[in-house]
CSV table of C-alpha atoms in Angstrom, one decimal:
chain,number,residue,atom,x,y,z
A,160,UNK,CA,-16.4,-5.0,-8.1
A,161,UNK,CA,-16.4,-3.9,-11.4
A,162,UNK,CA,-15.9,-0.3,-11.9
A,163,UNK,CA,-18.3,1.9,-13.1
A,164,UNK,CA,-16.0,3.8,-15.2
A,165,UNK,CA,-14.4,1.0,-17.2
A,166,UNK,CA,-15.7,0.6,-20.7
A,167,UNK,CA,-17.6,-2.7,-21.4
A,168,UNK,CA,-15.3,-3.2,-24.9
A,169,UNK,CA,-12.7,-5.8,-24.7
A,170,UNK,CA,-9.6,-3.8,-25.3
A,171,UNK,CA,-6.4,-5.8,-26.6
A,172,UNK,CA,-2.7,-5.3,-27.1
A,173,UNK,CA,-1.4,-4.4,-30.7
A,174,UNK,CA,-1.3,-7.1,-33.0
A,175,UNK,CA,1.6,-9.5,-32.9
A,176,UNK,CA,1.6,-8.6,-28.8
A,177,UNK,CA,2.6,-11.1,-26.5
A,178,UNK,CA,0.3,-9.6,-23.8
A,179,UNK,CA,-2.4,-11.0,-26.3
A,180,UNK,CA,-1.7,-15.1,-24.9
A,181,UNK,CA,-0.7,-13.5,-21.4
A,182,UNK,CA,-4.1,-12.2,-21.0
A,183,UNK,CA,-6.1,-15.3,-22.2
A,184,UNK,CA,-6.6,-17.7,-19.1
A,185,UNK,CA,-6.0,-20.4,-21.4
A,186,UNK,CA,-2.5,-19.5,-22.1
A,187,UNK,CA,-1.4,-17.8,-18.9
A,188,UNK,CA,0.5,-20.5,-17.4
A,189,UNK,CA,2.3,-20.8,-20.8
A,190,UNK,CA,3.4,-17.0,-20.7
A,191,UNK,CA,4.9,-17.5,-17.4
A,192,UNK,CA,6.9,-20.2,-18.5
A,193,UNK,CA,7.9,-18.3,-21.8
A,194,UNK,CA,9.6,-15.6,-19.6
A,195,UNK,CA,11.2,-18.3,-17.6
A,196,UNK,CA,14.1,-18.6,-20.2
A,197,UNK,CA,17.4,-20.3,-19.0
A,198,UNK,CA,19.4,-17.5,-18.4
A,199,UNK,CA,22.9,-20.0,-19.0
A,200,UNK,CA,25.5,-20.9,-16.5
A,201,UNK,CA,27.3,-18.0,-16.7
A,202,UNK,CA,24.4,-15.3,-16.3
A,203,UNK,CA,25.7,-13.5,-13.2
A,204,UNK,CA,23.4,-12.5,-10.2
A,205,UNK,CA,22.9,-8.9,-9.1
A,206,UNK,CA,24.9,-8.6,-6.4
A,207,UNK,CA,27.6,-10.4,-8.7
A,208,UNK,CA,27.7,-7.7,-11.2
A,209,UNK,CA,30.6,-5.0,-11.0
A,210,UNK,CA,28.7,-1.4,-9.8
A,211,UNK,CA,31.4,0.3,-12.0
A,212,UNK,CA,29.7,-1.3,-15.2
A,213,UNK,CA,26.3,-0.6,-14.3
A,214,UNK,CA,24.2,2.5,-15.3
A,215,UNK,CA,22.7,4.8,-12.8
A,216,UNK,CA,19.1,5.7,-12.9
A,217,UNK,CA,19.4,9.3,-10.9
A,218,UNK,CA,21.8,12.2,-11.5
A,219,UNK,CA,21.9,14.9,-14.4
A,220,UNK,CA,23.0,12.3,-17.1
A,221,UNK,CA,19.8,9.7,-16.4
A,222,UNK,CA,17.8,12.6,-16.1
A,223,UNK,CA,18.6,14.4,-19.0
A,224,UNK,CA,17.1,11.8,-21.3
A,225,UNK,CA,15.6,9.1,-19.6
A,226,UNK,CA,14.0,7.9,-22.8
A,227,UNK,CA,17.3,7.4,-24.1
A,228,UNK,CA,18.6,5.3,-21.2
A,229,UNK,CA,15.8,3.1,-21.3
A,230,UNK,CA,16.8,2.2,-25.1
A,231,UNK,CA,20.5,1.7,-24.5
A,232,UNK,CA,19.5,-0.5,-21.7
A,233,UNK,CA,17.4,-2.6,-23.9
A,234,UNK,CA,20.1,-2.9,-26.5
A,235,UNK,CA,22.7,-3.8,-23.8
A,236,UNK,CA,20.4,-6.1,-21.5
A,237,UNK,CA,17.2,-7.0,-23.2
A,238,UNK,CA,14.2,-7.4,-21.5
A,239,UNK,CA,15.3,-6.6,-18.0
A,240,UNK,CA,18.6,-4.6,-16.9
A,241,UNK,CA,20.5,-3.8,-13.9
A,242,UNK,CA,20.9,-0.6,-12.7
A,243,UNK,CA,21.9,1.4,-9.8
A,244,UNK,CA,19.6,3.7,-7.5
A,245,UNK,CA,20.3,6.3,-5.1
A,246,UNK,CA,23.5,5.3,-2.8
A,247,UNK,CA,24.5,3.1,-5.8
A,248,UNK,CA,22.3,0.2,-5.1
A,249,UNK,CA,21.5,-2.4,-7.3
A,250,UNK,CA,18.4,-3.3,-8.8
A,251,UNK,CA,16.5,-4.9,-12.0
A,252,UNK,CA,14.9,-2.3,-14.5
A,253,UNK,CA,12.0,-4.2,-16.3
A,254,UNK,CA,12.1,-2.8,-19.7
A,255,UNK,CA,9.8,-5.3,-21.8
A,256,UNK,CA,6.0,-5.0,-21.8
A,257,UNK,CA,5.5,-9.1,-21.5
A,258,UNK,CA,8.0,-9.2,-18.5
A,259,UNK,CA,6.4,-6.3,-16.7
A,260,UNK,CA,2.8,-7.9,-16.9
A,261,UNK,CA,4.4,-11.1,-15.6
A,262,UNK,CA,6.0,-9.4,-12.7
A,263,UNK,CA,2.8,-7.3,-11.8
A,264,UNK,CA,0.5,-10.4,-12.4
A,265,UNK,CA,2.5,-12.9,-10.3
A,266,UNK,CA,2.7,-11.8,-6.8
A,267,UNK,CA,3.6,-15.2,-5.3
A,268,UNK,CA,7.2,-14.5,-7.1
A,269,UNK,CA,7.2,-10.7,-6.9
A,270,UNK,CA,5.7,-9.4,-3.9
A,271,UNK,CA,4.7,-5.5,-3.1
A,272,UNK,CA,6.4,-6.0,0.5
A,273,UNK,CA,9.4,-3.8,0.6
A,274,UNK,CA,10.9,-5.3,3.9
A,275,UNK,CA,12.0,-8.4,1.7
A,276,UNK,CA,14.7,-6.0,0.2
A,277,UNK,CA,17.8,-7.7,0.8
A,278,UNK,CA,19.4,-4.0,0.8
A,279,UNK,CA,16.9,-3.2,3.9
A,280,UNK,CA,17.9,-6.8,5.6
A,281,UNK,CA,21.8,-5.7,5.0
A,282,UNK,CA,21.0,-2.4,6.7
A,283,UNK,CA,22.8,-0.8,3.2
A,284,UNK,CA,19.9,2.0,3.1
A,285,UNK,CA,20.4,5.2,4.6
A,286,UNK,CA,17.5,6.7,6.7
A,287,UNK,CA,18.0,9.9,4.9
A,288,UNK,CA,17.9,8.1,1.3
A,289,UNK,CA,15.8,9.9,-1.1
A,290,UNK,CA,14.4,6.5,-1.7
A,291,UNK,CA,12.3,6.2,1.4
A,292,UNK,CA,9.5,8.3,0.6
A,293,UNK,CA,8.7,5.8,-2.2
A,294,UNK,CA,9.9,2.6,-0.8
A,295,UNK,CA,9.9,2.8,3.1
A,296,UNK,CA,7.1,0.4,4.2
A,297,UNK,CA,3.7,1.4,5.8
A,298,UNK,CA,0.6,-0.6,6.9
A,299,UNK,CA,-0.9,0.3,3.3
A,300,UNK,CA,-2.7,-2.0,0.6
A,301,UNK,CA,0.1,-0.6,-1.5
A,302,UNK,CA,2.9,-2.5,0.2
A,303,UNK,CA,0.4,-5.3,1.3
A,304,UNK,CA,0.1,-9.0,-0.3
A,305,UNK,CA,-2.3,-11.8,0.2
A,306,UNK,CA,-5.3,-11.4,2.9
A,307,UNK,CA,-4.1,-8.2,4.4
A,308,UNK,CA,-4.0,-6.5,0.8
A,309,UNK,CA,-7.4,-7.8,-0.2
A,310,UNK,CA,-8.9,-6.3,3.0
A,311,UNK,CA,-7.5,-2.6,2.6
A,312,UNK,CA,-7.4,-2.6,-1.3
A,313,UNK,CA,-11.2,-4.2,-1.4
A,314,UNK,CA,-12.0,-1.0,1.2
A,315,UNK,CA,-10.6,1.4,-1.5
A,316,UNK,CA,-11.4,-0.1,-4.4
A,317,UNK,CA,-15.3,-0.2,-3.3
A,318,UNK,CA,-14.8,3.1,-1.9
A,319,UNK,CA,-13.8,4.4,-5.3
A,320,UNK,CA,-16.1,2.3,-7.3
A,321,UNK,CA,-19.1,3.9,-5.4
A,322,UNK,CA,-18.7,7.1,-6.9
A,323,UNK,CA,-20.9,8.6,-9.1
A,324,UNK,CA,-19.4,9.5,-12.9
A,325,UNK,CA,-22.1,12.3,-13.4
A,326,UNK,CA,-21.4,13.7,-10.1
A,327,UNK,CA,-17.3,13.7,-11.1
A,328,UNK,CA,-18.2,15.3,-14.4
A,329,UNK,CA,-20.2,18.2,-12.8
A,330,UNK,CA,-17.6,18.8,-10.3
A,331,UNK,CA,-15.0,19.0,-13.4
A,332,UNK,CA,-16.8,21.0,-15.4
A,333,UNK,CA,-18.1,23.6,-12.6
A,334,UNK,CA,-14.0,23.6,-11.5
A,335,UNK,CA,-12.9,24.2,-14.9
A,336,UNK,CA,-15.4,27.0,-15.6
A,337,UNK,CA,-14.0,28.9,-12.3
A,338,UNK,CA,-10.3,28.3,-13.6
A,339,UNK,CA,-11.1,29.4,-17.0
A,340,UNK,CA,-12.7,32.4,-15.7
A,341,UNK,CA,-9.7,33.7,-13.7
A,342,UNK,CA,-7.6,33.7,-16.6
A,343,UNK,CA,-10.0,34.2,-19.7
A,344,UNK,CA,-9.8,37.9,-19.9
A,345,UNK,CA,-6.2,38.0,-20.4
A,346,UNK,CA,-6.0,36.1,-23.6
A,347,UNK,CA,-3.0,34.3,-22.3
A,348,UNK,CA,-2.4,31.3,-19.6
A,349,UNK,CA,-0.1,28.7,-18.6
A,350,UNK,CA,-1.9,25.6,-18.4
A,351,UNK,CA,0.3,23.6,-16.2
A,352,UNK,CA,0.3,26.3,-13.5
A,353,UNK,CA,-3.1,27.8,-14.1
A,354,UNK,CA,-5.1,24.9,-15.0
A,355,UNK,CA,-3.6,20.8,-15.0
A,356,UNK,CA,-2.1,21.6,-11.4
A,357,UNK,CA,-5.3,22.7,-9.8
A,358,UNK,CA,-8.5,20.8,-11.4
A,359,UNK,CA,-7.6,17.0,-10.0
A,360,UNK,CA,-7.2,18.6,-6.5
A,361,UNK,CA,-10.1,20.4,-6.4
A,362,UNK,CA,-12.4,17.5,-7.8
A,363,UNK,CA,-10.8,15.1,-5.5
A,364,UNK,CA,-11.1,17.1,-2.5
A,365,UNK,CA,-14.8,17.1,-3.2
A,366,UNK,CA,-14.9,13.2,-3.6
A,367,UNK,CA,-13.6,12.6,-0.8
A,368,UNK,CA,-15.9,14.5,1.6
A,369,UNK,CA,-13.9,17.4,2.2
A,370,UNK,CA,-15.5,21.0,2.9
A,371,UNK,CA,-15.3,23.2,-0.1
A,372,UNK,CA,-13.0,25.9,1.5
A,373,UNK,CA,-9.9,23.2,1.9
A,374,UNK,CA,-9.7,22.8,-1.7
A,375,UNK,CA,-7.6,26.0,-2.9
A,376,UNK,CA,-5.0,25.6,0.1
A,377,UNK,CA,-4.7,21.7,-0.6
A,378,UNK,CA,-3.9,22.5,-4.2
A,379,UNK,CA,-0.9,24.8,-2.8
A,380,UNK,CA,-0.1,22.1,-0.3
A,381,UNK,CA,0.1,19.3,-2.7
A,382,UNK,CA,2.2,21.3,-5.1
A,383,UNK,CA,4.5,22.3,-2.5
A,384,UNK,CA,5.0,19.0,-1.4
A,385,UNK,CA,5.4,17.3,-4.6
A,386,UNK,CA,7.9,19.6,-5.5
A,387,UNK,CA,10.2,19.3,-2.5
A,388,UNK,CA,10.4,22.9,-1.3
A,389,UNK,CA,11.8,23.9,2.1
A,390,UNK,CA,8.2,24.2,3.2
A,391,UNK,CA,7.3,20.5,2.1
A,392,UNK,CA,6.9,19.2,5.4
A,393,UNK,CA,4.5,22.1,6.6
A,394,UNK,CA,2.8,21.4,3.6
A,395,UNK,CA,2.4,17.5,4.5
A,396,UNK,CA,1.5,18.2,7.8
A,397,UNK,CA,-1.4,20.4,6.7
A,398,UNK,CA,-2.7,17.8,4.1
A,399,UNK,CA,-2.8,15.2,7.1
A,400,UNK,CA,-4.4,17.9,9.6
A,401,UNK,CA,-7.2,18.4,6.8
A,402,UNK,CA,-7.9,14.7,6.6
A,403,UNK,CA,-7.6,14.0,10.1
A,404,UNK,CA,-10.4,16.7,10.7
A,405,UNK,CA,-12.5,15.3,7.5
A,406,UNK,CA,-12.5,11.5,9.2
A,407,UNK,CA,-13.4,13.0,12.6
A,408,UNK,CA,-16.4,14.8,11.4
A,409,UNK,CA,-17.7,12.1,9.2
A,410,UNK,CA,-18.3,10.1,12.1
A,411,UNK,CA,-21.0,12.3,13.4
A,412,UNK,CA,-21.8,13.7,9.7
A,413,UNK,CA,-21.5,10.8,7.0
A,414,UNK,CA,-22.0,11.8,3.3
A,415,UNK,CA,-22.0,10.3,0.0
A,416,UNK,CA,-18.1,10.3,-0.2
A,417,UNK,CA,-15.1,8.2,-0.1
A,418,UNK,CA,-14.1,9.2,3.7
A,419,UNK,CA,-17.6,7.6,4.6
A,420,UNK,CA,-17.7,4.4,2.7
A,421,UNK,CA,-14.3,3.9,4.0
A,422,UNK,CA,-15.1,4.4,7.2
A,423,UNK,CA,-18.4,2.2,7.1
A,424,UNK,CA,-16.8,-0.4,5.0
A,425,UNK,CA,-17.0,-4.0,6.4
A,426,UNK,CA,-13.0,-4.3,6.0
A,427,UNK,CA,-13.2,-2.5,9.5
A,428,UNK,CA,-10.5,-0.1,8.7
A,429,UNK,CA,-9.2,1.9,11.7
A,430,UNK,CA,-9.2,5.8,11.8
A,431,UNK,CA,-5.6,5.8,10.9
A,432,UNK,CA,-5.9,3.6,8.1
A,433,UNK,CA,-8.8,5.4,6.4
A,434,UNK,CA,-6.6,8.7,6.6
A,435,UNK,CA,-3.5,7.2,5.6
A,436,UNK,CA,-5.3,6.0,2.3
A,437,UNK,CA,-7.0,9.0,1.7
A,438,UNK,CA,-3.6,10.7,1.7
A,439,UNK,CA,-2.1,8.2,-0.8
A,440,UNK,CA,-5.4,8.5,-2.9
A,441,UNK,CA,-5.6,12.2,-2.9
A,442,UNK,CA,-1.7,12.8,-3.5
A,443,UNK,CA,-1.3,9.8,-6.3
A,444,UNK,CA,-4.5,10.8,-8.0
A,445,UNK,CA,-3.3,14.5,-8.3
A,446,UNK,CA,0.3,13.9,-9.1
A,447,UNK,CA,-0.4,11.6,-12.0
A,448,UNK,CA,-3.7,13.3,-13.3
A,449,UNK,CA,-2.1,16.7,-13.6
A,450,UNK,CA,0.8,14.8,-15.5
A,451,UNK,CA,-2.1,13.3,-17.8
A,452,UNK,CA,-3.9,16.4,-18.5
A,453,UNK,CA,-0.7,18.5,-19.3
A,454,UNK,CA,0.8,16.0,-21.3
A,455,UNK,CA,-2.5,15.6,-23.2
A,456,UNK,CA,-3.0,19.4,-24.0
A,457,UNK,CA,0.5,19.5,-25.3
A,458,UNK,CA,-0.2,16.6,-27.6
A,459,UNK,CA,-3.2,18.2,-28.6
A,460,UNK,CA,-1.8,21.7,-29.1
A,461,UNK,CA,1.3,20.3,-31.0
A,462,UNK,CA,0.4,17.5,-33.2
A,463,UNK,CA,-1.0,18.2,-36.3
A,464,UNK,CA,-2.8,14.6,-36.8
A,465,UNK,CA,-4.4,15.0,-33.1
A,466,UNK,CA,-5.6,18.9,-33.8
A,467,UNK,CA,-6.7,18.1,-37.3
A,468,UNK,CA,-8.6,14.7,-36.0
A,469,UNK,CA,-10.0,16.7,-32.9
A,470,UNK,CA,-11.4,19.7,-35.1
A,471,UNK,CA,-12.9,17.1,-37.8
A,472,UNK,CA,-14.4,14.8,-35.4
A,473,UNK,CA,-12.5,12.0,-36.2
A,474,UNK,CA,-11.1,11.5,-33.0
A,475,UNK,CA,-12.1,11.9,-29.3
A,476,UNK,CA,-10.5,13.2,-26.2
A,477,UNK,CA,-10.5,9.8,-25.0
A,478,UNK,CA,-8.2,8.9,-28.0
A,479,UNK,CA,-6.0,11.6,-27.3
A,480,UNK,CA,-5.5,10.3,-23.6
A,481,UNK,CA,-5.0,6.8,-24.7
A,482,UNK,CA,-2.5,7.7,-27.2
A,483,UNK,CA,-0.6,10.0,-24.2
A,484,UNK,CA,-1.2,6.8,-21.8
A,485,UNK,CA,1.0,5.0,-24.2
A,486,UNK,CA,3.7,7.6,-25.2
A,487,UNK,CA,4.1,9.4,-21.9
A,488,UNK,CA,2.8,7.8,-18.9
A,489,UNK,CA,2.1,10.0,-15.9
A,490,UNK,CA,4.6,7.7,-13.9
A,491,UNK,CA,7.9,6.6,-15.9
A,492,UNK,CA,8.8,4.0,-13.7
A,493,UNK,CA,7.2,2.0,-10.3
A,494,UNK,CA,9.1,0.9,-7.5
A,495,UNK,CA,8.8,-1.8,-6.7
A,496,UNK,CA,8.4,-5.2,-6.4
A,497,UNK,CA,10.7,-7.8,-4.6
A,498,UNK,CA,11.5,-11.3,-5.5
A,499,UNK,CA,9.8,-14.0,-2.8
A,500,UNK,CA,12.5,-16.5,-4.0
A,501,UNK,CA,15.1,-17.2,-6.6
A,502,UNK,CA,14.0,-17.1,-10.0
A,503,UNK,CA,14.7,-15.9,-13.9
A,504,UNK,CA,12.9,-13.4,-15.8
A,505,UNK,CA,14.0,-12.1,-19.4
A,506,UNK,CA,17.0,-14.3,-19.1
A,507,UNK,CA,18.0,-12.8,-16.0
A,508,UNK,CA,19.0,-14.7,-12.7
A,509,UNK,CA,16.8,-12.9,-9.9
A,510,UNK,CA,17.7,-13.7,-6.0
A,511,UNK,CA,15.5,-13.7,-3.3
A,512,UNK,CA,15.0,-10.2,-2.0
A,513,UNK,CA,15.9,-8.3,-5.5
A,514,UNK,CA,14.4,-5.2,-6.0
A,515,UNK,CA,12.4,-5.3,-9.4
A,516,UNK,CA,11.1,-1.6,-10.8
A,517,UNK,CA,8.4,-1.6,-13.2
A,518,UNK,CA,9.6,0.3,-16.6
A,519,UNK,CA,6.2,1.8,-17.5
A,520,UNK,CA,7.2,4.1,-20.1
A,521,UNK,CA,9.9,1.5,-21.5
A,522,UNK,CA,7.4,-1.2,-21.8
A,523,UNK,CA,5.0,0.7,-23.6
A,524,UNK,CA,7.4,1.2,-26.6
A,525,UNK,CA,8.9,-2.3,-26.3
A,526,UNK,CA,9.6,-3.0,-30.1
A,527,UNK,CA,8.0,-6.5,-29.5
A,528,UNK,CA,4.7,-4.8,-29.0
A,529,UNK,CA,5.1,-1.7,-30.8
A,530,UNK,CA,7.6,-2.0,-33.9
A,531,UNK,CA,6.2,1.3,-35.3
A,532,UNK,CA,5.7,3.6,-32.4
A,533,UNK,CA,4.3,6.4,-35.0
A,534,UNK,CA,1.6,4.4,-35.6
A,535,UNK,CA,-1.7,5.8,-33.6
A,536,UNK,CA,-3.3,3.4,-30.9
A,537,UNK,CA,-6.8,4.8,-30.5
A,538,UNK,CA,-8.7,2.9,-28.4
A,539,UNK,CA,-6.4,0.7,-27.3
A,540,UNK,CA,-5.8,0.6,-23.5
A,541,UNK,CA,-3.4,-2.5,-22.8
A,542,UNK,CA,-0.5,0.1,-22.1
A,543,UNK,CA,1.2,-0.4,-18.6
A,544,UNK,CA,0.4,3.1,-17.3
A,545,UNK,CA,-2.0,2.0,-14.9
A,546,UNK,CA,0.0,-1.5,-13.9
A,547,UNK,CA,-2.2,-4.7,-14.1
A,548,UNK,CA,-2.7,-7.6,-11.5
A,549,UNK,CA,-3.7,-7.2,-8.1
A,550,UNK,CA,-2.0,-3.8,-7.6
A,551,UNK,CA,-3.4,-2.3,-10.5
A,552,UNK,CA,-4.1,1.3,-10.0
A,553,UNK,CA,-7.5,1.5,-8.2
A,554,UNK,CA,-8.5,5.1,-9.1
A,555,UNK,CA,-7.3,5.1,-13.0
A,556,UNK,CA,-11.1,5.5,-14.0
A,557,UNK,CA,-11.6,8.2,-11.9
A,558,UNK,CA,-8.5,10.1,-13.1
A,559,UNK,CA,-9.5,9.5,-16.7
A,560,UNK,CA,-12.7,11.1,-16.1
A,561,UNK,CA,-11.3,14.1,-14.5
A,562,UNK,CA,-8.8,14.7,-17.3
A,563,UNK,CA,-11.2,13.7,-20.1
A,564,UNK,CA,-14.0,16.1,-19.1
A,565,UNK,CA,-11.5,18.7,-17.8
A,566,UNK,CA,-10.1,18.8,-21.3
A,567,UNK,CA,-13.3,18.5,-23.2
A,568,UNK,CA,-14.9,21.5,-21.3
A,569,UNK,CA,-11.5,23.9,-21.9
A,570,UNK,CA,-11.6,23.1,-25.5
A,571,UNK,CA,-15.3,23.9,-25.7
A,572,UNK,CA,-14.7,27.2,-23.6
A,573,UNK,CA,-11.7,28.0,-25.4
A,574,UNK,CA,-12.0,26.6,-28.9
A,575,UNK,CA,-9.2,28.8,-30.6
A,576,UNK,CA,-6.8,27.7,-27.9
A,577,UNK,CA,-3.2,27.8,-29.4
A,578,UNK,CA,0.4,27.3,-28.2
A,579,UNK,CA,2.1,30.8,-27.6
A,580,UNK,CA,5.4,29.7,-28.3
A,581,UNK,CA,7.4,27.1,-30.6
A,582,UNK,CA,7.1,23.7,-29.4
A,583,UNK,CA,11.0,23.6,-29.2
A,584,UNK,CA,11.1,25.8,-26.3
A,585,UNK,CA,8.9,23.7,-24.2
A,586,UNK,CA,11.0,22.1,-21.5
A,587,UNK,CA,10.5,19.2,-19.0
A,588,UNK,CA,11.7,18.1,-15.6
A,589,UNK,CA,12.6,14.4,-15.3
A,590,UNK,CA,13.4,12.3,-12.1
A,591,UNK,CA,14.1,8.7,-11.6
A,592,UNK,CA,10.3,8.1,-11.6
A,593,UNK,CA,8.5,10.4,-13.6
A,594,UNK,CA,8.9,13.3,-16.4
A,595,UNK,CA,7.0,16.6,-15.8
A,596,UNK,CA,5.7,19.5,-18.3
A,597,UNK,CA,7.4,22.7,-17.0
A,598,UNK,CA,5.0,25.1,-18.7
A,599,UNK,CA,2.4,25.1,-21.4
A,600,UNK,CA,2.1,28.7,-22.7
A,601,UNK,CA,-1.0,29.4,-24.5
A,602,UNK,CA,-3.1,32.0,-26.5
A,603,UNK,CA,-6.7,32.7,-26.9
A,604,UNK,CA,-9.2,35.3,-27.7
A,605,UNK,CA,-9.8,37.1,-24.5
A,606,UNK,CA,-13.1,36.3,-22.6
A,607,UNK,CA,-14.6,38.8,-20.1
A,608,UNK,CA,-17.0,36.3,-18.8
A,609,UNK,CA,-18.7,32.9,-19.3
A,610,UNK,CA,-21.9,32.1,-21.2
A,611,UNK,CA,-24.6,32.8,-18.4
A,612,UNK,CA,-25.9,29.4,-19.1
A,613,UNK,CA,-22.2,27.6,-18.5
A,614,UNK,CA,-22.3,29.5,-15.4
A,615,UNK,CA,-25.6,28.6,-14.1
A,616,UNK,CA,-25.2,25.1,-15.1
A,617,UNK,CA,-21.6,24.8,-13.1
A,618,UNK,CA,-22.8,26.4,-9.9
A,619,UNK,CA,-25.6,24.0,-9.4
A,620,UNK,CA,-25.5,21.9,-6.4
A,621,UNK,CA,-23.9,18.3,-7.2
A,622,UNK,CA,-26.6,15.4,-5.9
A,623,UNK,CA,-24.9,12.2,-5.3
A,624,UNK,CA,-26.3,8.9,-3.8
A,625,UNK,CA,-27.1,8.1,-0.1
A,626,UNK,CA,-24.0,6.4,1.8
A,627,UNK,CA,-24.0,2.8,1.6
A,628,UNK,CA,-25.2,0.8,4.9
A,629,UNK,CA,-22.4,-0.4,7.4
A,630,UNK,CA,-21.5,-4.0,6.8
A,631,UNK,CA,-19.9,-6.7,9.2
A,632,UNK,CA,-16.5,-6.8,9.7
A,633,UNK,CA,-15.1,-10.1,7.9
A,634,UNK,CA,-12.7,-12.3,10.1
A,635,UNK,CA,-9.0,-11.9,8.5
A,636,UNK,CA,-6.5,-14.6,9.4
A,637,UNK,CA,-3.1,-12.5,9.7
A,638,UNK,CA,-0.2,-13.5,7.8
A,639,UNK,CA,3.7,-13.9,8.5
A,640,UNK,CA,5.4,-10.8,8.0
A,641,UNK,CA,9.1,-10.9,7.0
A,642,UNK,CA,11.5,-9.8,10.0
A,643,UNK,CA,13.2,-6.8,8.9
A,644,UNK,CA,13.8,-3.2,10.1
A,645,UNK,CA,10.6,-1.7,11.7
A,646,UNK,CA,8.8,0.8,9.6
A,647,UNK,CA,9.8,4.2,9.7
A,648,UNK,CA,6.9,6.5,10.7
A,649,UNK,CA,6.0,9.4,8.5
A,650,UNK,CA,7.6,8.7,5.3
A,651,UNK,CA,5.7,11.4,3.5
A,652,UNK,CA,7.6,13.8,5.8
A,653,UNK,CA,10.9,13.4,4.0
A,654,UNK,CA,11.2,15.7,1.1
A,655,UNK,CA,9.7,14.3,-2.3
A,656,UNK,CA,11.4,16.3,-4.6
A,657,UNK,CA,12.5,13.3,-6.3
A,658,UNK,CA,9.0,12.8,-7.8
A,659,UNK,CA,9.0,16.4,-8.7
A,660,UNK,CA,11.7,19.1,-9.2
């Protein structure tokens, strides 16, 4: 199904980008063949490389300057570089834009099923490894291939595409106004902790179909869970309990929401499948949209080009979002893909069972695609931030809609918004998967209350379409699964401070 949020205009990569050909059906096979260059007889496989010579993607040195690390790896190895993950487990980091697209778009060569990983098969991954929250297999569409992936992913995509965009904007406008009203009288605020970390979850709980009173507590629980505090497990249990109550209630009281659409979908999802996919959507949408809002606001407030263009009407908020998605993807890396057989990528010899990490941030600044990273890319959405191929982010349009409407409404309510500290004092925390702005202190003219017209408009009920009719359940042939260690239950129960510290 075509997403109702996707723009009709065809958007191409920057001039000279090999992805022009990769996206053309007439050249798609040739683009894959181009990636299969001969590595030469002396090119070692991953398990033949000396561990002492490989760079770690974790630890203080890597997290201090991840962008610098990516560029050094590109200089040393080219499009695909060998790296070490936690526990000094080797993996391939895909740095090239074209190479990333090849991995994303050819699931027959690069599977999403983590049970294929050689390190799992050989028992080299500790049960308490910090990799487990991200790569431990679960019966979700994000870890499935083939028919099972189409069944689960189809339900999630159809459910998200059934969301009314006007309803999303009304929710965003309402919650933005309420958040601004909380700190508006002070004339100062941290837009990360007081705005960006609240808005996405408040909106998503409504789209999922949860009672409004769940919103504020779920905001706190999601922030606590993703930061990996001592109470993260309890916060995760709160999220699961809230979703379980929602699923149970929707059987008797269906509505125009994502939970109802998943329960009624022809794919025949079980209650547990519905709950787990709702949790993934809720937490993933929140984390990535928080980062997107924070980084876009930072760019608007600190980059003179953007501020001038926005004030003069020559650049829109969507243009700013596009630039941020190129320069600062909400997720720097995605783990991962696993080779289904021996192959070659970017001149490297890949063996069956090797893990590949999608280097979204590195691919977005590939010199082949962007020889001049200072050149604006307004309207160009061929970045890697939302992925590509069968596992492309299904909620990207909703995330963009929340960020776009929220920033637009915030700038309308606080037109003289300005940074309260020198840009040089802004700080980030980094982990192997992402980079987060810690604070964004701003100043503005204090306002005691919002205009009456705005308050009235944002407190109106938001009508949404009626729930879809139930569909027959299609027959799905089971696929043979790799024989590997059993799934580790409750993987979100492991502290996920490796995503946010």
